[in-house]
Amino acid sequence: FYMVYPLGLVKAFGAEAASDFSLGGLLMAQQSGGIGSTFGLGLVIGGLYLILRGYIRWEISVSFLVGIFITALIFNIADSEKYAGPIFHLLTGYTLIGAFFLAPEDSSSPANCIPMIIYGLLAGILAVLIRNIGAFVDGVVFAILMLNVANPLIDKIRPKAIGKGV
């Protein structure tokens, strides 16, 4: 059990510090972090339960995780000594809480399908940008709050009906 916040360790010492944490350890809460954010397996099970029961829409959660993964992968490919890999970013910090409990919250997330995907992707991208470039160690909550402000504009994006005449 490490008493060091994994994202803080990587931010201070580079991607090599991520090798101190195993995948199983990140899933089974063998690291320090915010309350409830360290037990990755429990968060995934809880999130899948909410999706299967219909309490949250899967589009926001999946697109948020895809946004985190792709952006972290791009950073890792650009400089693998400085930026940790995408799996590390998916399992640390508030990523899983953000994906399953914060971003898809009904009162502040989009109501339409295409805006949900855009909202999730942008929140994931912004979270990794804040983590890697910004001053904050974990930018998930801040990224979701910023996208909540932009939500009324994002929710106005609607594709045109196919076959509808002008």
mmCIF file of C-alpha atoms in Angstrom:
data_model
loop_
_atom_site.group_PDB
_atom_site.id
_atom_site.type_symbol
_atom_site.label_atom_id
_atom_site.label_comp_id
_atom_site.label_asym_id
_atom_site.label_seq_id
_atom_site.Cartn_x
_atom_site.Cartn_y
_atom_site.Cartn_z
ATOM 1 C CA PHE A 1 0.000 0.000 0.000
ATOM 2 C CA TYR A 2 1.530 3.288 -1.123
ATOM 3 C CA MET A 3 0.769 6.441 0.837
ATOM 4 C CA VAL A 4 1.524 8.594 -2.194
ATOM 5 C CA TYR A 5 -1.162 9.808 -4.584
ATOM 6 C CA PRO A 6 -0.347 8.028 -7.879
ATOM 7 C CA LEU A 7 -1.114 11.020 -10.107
ATOM 8 C CA GLY A 8 0.946 13.294 -7.862
ATOM 9 C CA LEU A 9 3.867 10.899 -8.049
ATOM 10 C CA VAL A 10 3.698 10.756 -11.849
ATOM 11 C CA LYS A 11 3.318 14.539 -12.117
ATOM 12 C CA ALA A 12 6.418 15.052 -9.980
ATOM 13 C CA PHE A 13 8.667 12.221 -11.182
ATOM 14 C CA GLY A 14 7.438 11.276 -14.657
ATOM 15 C CA ALA A 15 5.939 8.136 -16.125
ATOM 16 C CA GLU A 16 8.567 5.872 -14.536
ATOM 17 C CA ALA A 17 6.788 6.399 -11.203
ATOM 18 C CA ALA A 18 3.664 4.732 -12.633
ATOM 19 C CA SER A 19 5.510 1.405 -12.723
ATOM 20 C CA ASP A 20 5.325 1.336 -8.892
ATOM 21 C CA PHE A 21 1.594 0.615 -9.197
ATOM 22 C CA SER A 22 0.224 -2.645 -10.553
ATOM 23 C CA LEU A 23 -3.006 -2.961 -12.482
ATOM 24 C CA GLY A 24 -4.444 -5.192 -9.772
ATOM 25 C CA GLY A 25 -3.355 -2.761 -7.088
ATOM 26 C CA LEU A 26 -5.102 0.118 -8.833
ATOM 27 C CA LEU A 27 -8.283 -1.937 -9.189
ATOM 28 C CA MET A 28 -8.218 -3.179 -5.598
ATOM 29 C CA ALA A 29 -7.527 0.100 -3.751
ATOM 30 C CA GLN A 30 -3.851 -0.451 -2.921
ATOM 31 C CA GLN A 31 -3.012 3.242 -3.280
ATOM 32 C CA SER A 32 -4.029 6.468 -1.610
ATOM 33 C CA GLY A 33 -6.554 8.870 -3.037
ATOM 34 C CA GLY A 34 -9.798 10.691 -2.472
ATOM 35 C CA ILE A 35 -12.512 8.896 -0.577
ATOM 36 C CA GLY A 36 -14.153 6.314 -2.805
ATOM 37 C CA SER A 37 -11.910 6.964 -5.790
ATOM 38 C CA THR A 38 -9.369 4.221 -5.202
ATOM 39 C CA PHE A 39 -11.465 1.039 -5.432
ATOM 40 C CA GLY A 40 -11.574 0.837 -9.239
ATOM 41 C CA LEU A 41 -13.230 -2.566 -9.472
ATOM 42 C CA GLY A 42 -16.085 -1.461 -7.217
ATOM 43 C CA LEU A 43 -16.582 1.721 -9.226
ATOM 44 C CA VAL A 44 -16.719 -0.216 -12.503
ATOM 45 C CA ILE A 45 -19.204 -2.713 -11.054
ATOM 46 C CA GLY A 46 -21.325 0.119 -9.638
ATOM 47 C CA GLY A 47 -21.218 2.006 -12.925
ATOM 48 C CA LEU A 48 -22.192 -1.047 -14.951
ATOM 49 C CA TYR A 49 -25.052 -1.678 -12.534
ATOM 50 C CA LEU A 50 -26.334 1.881 -13.031
ATOM 51 C CA ILE A 51 -26.091 1.511 -16.822
ATOM 52 C CA LEU A 52 -27.842 -1.880 -16.864
ATOM 53 C CA ARG A 53 -30.635 -0.627 -14.581
ATOM 54 C CA GLY A 54 -31.131 2.423 -16.809
ATOM 55 C CA TYR A 55 -30.259 5.050 -14.208
ATOM 56 C CA ILE A 56 -27.528 6.536 -16.411
ATOM 57 C CA ARG A 57 -26.934 6.529 -20.153
ATOM 58 C CA TRP A 58 -23.881 4.608 -21.338
ATOM 59 C CA GLU A 59 -22.947 7.168 -24.011
ATOM 60 C CA ILE A 60 -21.485 9.717 -21.590
ATOM 61 C CA SER A 61 -19.544 7.178 -19.521
ATOM 62 C CA VAL A 62 -18.055 5.349 -22.482
ATOM 63 C CA SER A 63 -17.187 8.501 -24.420
ATOM 64 C CA PHE A 64 -15.610 10.030 -21.298
ATOM 65 C CA LEU A 65 -13.395 6.962 -20.854
ATOM 66 C CA VAL A 66 -12.567 6.943 -24.586
ATOM 67 C CA GLY A 67 -11.608 10.641 -24.383
ATOM 68 C CA ILE A 68 -9.319 9.917 -21.414
ATOM 69 C CA PHE A 69 -7.786 6.884 -23.144
ATOM 70 C CA ILE A 70 -7.109 8.501 -26.526
ATOM 71 C CA THR A 71 -5.716 11.733 -25.093
ATOM 72 C CA ALA A 72 -3.490 9.908 -22.591
ATOM 73 C CA LEU A 73 -2.312 7.605 -25.388
ATOM 74 C CA ILE A 74 -1.369 10.581 -27.579
ATOM 75 C CA PHE A 75 0.580 12.157 -24.708
ATOM 76 C CA ASN A 76 2.269 8.837 -23.927
ATOM 77 C CA ILE A 77 3.282 8.312 -27.561
ATOM 78 C CA ALA A 78 4.609 11.889 -27.752
ATOM 79 C CA ASP A 79 6.797 11.525 -24.634
ATOM 80 C CA SER A 80 6.626 8.178 -22.831
ATOM 81 C CA GLU A 81 9.182 9.223 -20.209
ATOM 82 C CA LYS A 82 7.112 12.182 -19.041
ATOM 83 C CA TYR A 83 3.486 11.026 -19.492
ATOM 84 C CA ALA A 84 1.965 7.849 -18.084
ATOM 85 C CA GLY A 85 0.047 5.382 -20.228
ATOM 86 C CA PRO A 86 -3.703 5.451 -20.812
ATOM 87 C CA ILE A 87 -4.554 2.500 -18.537
ATOM 88 C CA PHE A 88 -2.892 4.293 -15.626
ATOM 89 C CA HIS A 89 -5.008 7.386 -16.334
ATOM 90 C CA LEU A 90 -8.190 5.318 -16.519
ATOM 91 C CA LEU A 91 -7.639 3.693 -13.125
ATOM 92 C CA THR A 92 -6.301 6.591 -11.051
ATOM 93 C CA GLY A 93 -7.740 9.728 -9.580
ATOM 94 C CA TYR A 94 -11.398 10.529 -10.017
ATOM 95 C CA THR A 95 -11.633 9.075 -13.536
ATOM 96 C CA LEU A 96 -14.036 6.233 -12.734
ATOM 97 C CA ILE A 97 -16.123 8.336 -10.344
ATOM 98 C CA GLY A 98 -16.296 10.996 -13.039
ATOM 99 C CA ALA A 99 -17.241 8.492 -15.734
ATOM 100 C CA PHE A 100 -20.004 6.708 -13.854
ATOM 101 C CA PHE A 101 -21.267 9.126 -11.214
ATOM 102 C CA LEU A 102 -20.376 12.763 -12.005
ATOM 103 C CA ALA A 103 -20.515 13.220 -15.789
ATOM 104 C CA PRO A 104 -23.772 11.309 -16.483
ATOM 105 C CA GLU A 105 -25.682 13.062 -13.697
ATOM 106 C CA ASP A 106 -29.085 13.973 -15.176
ATOM 107 C CA SER A 107 -29.446 17.589 -14.152
ATOM 108 C CA SER A 108 -26.206 18.767 -15.735
ATOM 109 C CA SER A 109 -25.550 16.445 -18.682
ATOM 110 C CA PRO A 110 -26.951 16.583 -22.232
ATOM 111 C CA ALA A 111 -30.274 14.971 -23.070
ATOM 112 C CA ASN A 112 -29.598 14.000 -26.691
ATOM 113 C CA CYS A 113 -27.361 11.187 -27.966
ATOM 114 C CA ILE A 114 -24.847 13.070 -30.165
ATOM 115 C CA PRO A 115 -24.341 15.825 -27.547
ATOM 116 C CA MET A 116 -23.799 13.135 -24.901
ATOM 117 C CA ILE A 117 -20.938 11.647 -26.902
ATOM 118 C CA ILE A 118 -19.408 15.075 -27.575
ATOM 119 C CA TYR A 119 -19.806 16.038 -23.901
ATOM 120 C CA GLY A 120 -18.101 12.857 -22.690
ATOM 121 C CA LEU A 121 -15.253 13.067 -25.199
ATOM 122 C CA LEU A 122 -14.548 16.735 -24.449
ATOM 123 C CA ALA A 123 -14.647 16.134 -20.687
ATOM 124 C CA GLY A 124 -12.189 13.231 -21.026
ATOM 125 C CA ILE A 125 -9.852 15.209 -23.262
ATOM 126 C CA LEU A 126 -9.971 18.227 -20.951
ATOM 127 C CA ALA A 127 -9.316 16.079 -17.864
ATOM 128 C CA VAL A 128 -6.104 14.666 -19.336
ATOM 129 C CA LEU A 129 -5.020 18.113 -20.559
ATOM 130 C CA ILE A 130 -5.479 19.487 -17.045
ATOM 131 C CA ARG A 131 -3.581 16.528 -15.566
ATOM 132 C CA ASN A 132 -0.655 16.659 -17.973
ATOM 133 C CA ILE A 133 -0.313 20.355 -18.756
ATOM 134 C CA GLY A 134 -2.252 22.161 -16.035
ATOM 135 C CA ALA A 135 -1.358 22.921 -12.466
ATOM 136 C CA PHE A 136 -3.809 20.439 -10.925
ATOM 137 C CA VAL A 137 -2.817 16.842 -10.301
ATOM 138 C CA ASP A 138 -6.274 15.458 -11.124
ATOM 139 C CA GLY A 139 -8.494 17.513 -13.401
ATOM 140 C CA VAL A 140 -11.564 15.274 -13.714
ATOM 141 C CA VAL A 141 -13.913 17.251 -11.478
ATOM 142 C CA PHE A 142 -12.787 20.574 -12.918
ATOM 143 C CA ALA A 143 -13.170 19.285 -16.495
ATOM 144 C CA ILE A 144 -16.696 18.039 -15.817
ATOM 145 C CA LEU A 145 -17.642 21.358 -14.196
ATOM 146 C CA MET A 146 -16.333 23.264 -17.205
ATOM 147 C CA LEU A 147 -18.329 21.054 -19.581
ATOM 148 C CA ASN A 148 -21.434 21.494 -17.417
ATOM 149 C CA VAL A 149 -21.156 25.221 -18.117
ATOM 150 C CA ALA A 150 -20.929 24.509 -21.859
ATOM 151 C CA ASN A 151 -23.721 21.902 -21.739
ATOM 152 C CA PRO A 152 -26.545 24.209 -22.939
ATOM 153 C CA LEU A 153 -24.558 24.944 -26.096
ATOM 154 C CA ILE A 154 -23.496 21.331 -26.632
ATOM 155 C CA ASP A 155 -27.061 20.085 -26.157
ATOM 156 C CA LYS A 156 -28.248 22.243 -29.076
ATOM 157 C CA ILE A 157 -26.251 20.111 -31.522
ATOM 158 C CA ARG A 158 -28.773 17.990 -33.373
ATOM 159 C CA PRO A 159 -28.238 16.102 -36.602
ATOM 160 C CA LYS A 160 -30.625 16.796 -39.471
ATOM 161 C CA ALA A 161 -33.236 14.152 -40.144
ATOM 162 C CA ILE A 162 -32.312 11.838 -43.000
ATOM 163 C CA GLY A 163 -34.556 12.242 -46.025
ATOM 164 C CA LYS A 164 -36.192 15.428 -44.825
ATOM 165 C CA GLY A 165 -36.717 17.951 -47.622
ATOM 166 C CA VAL A 166 -35.536 21.537 -47.365
#
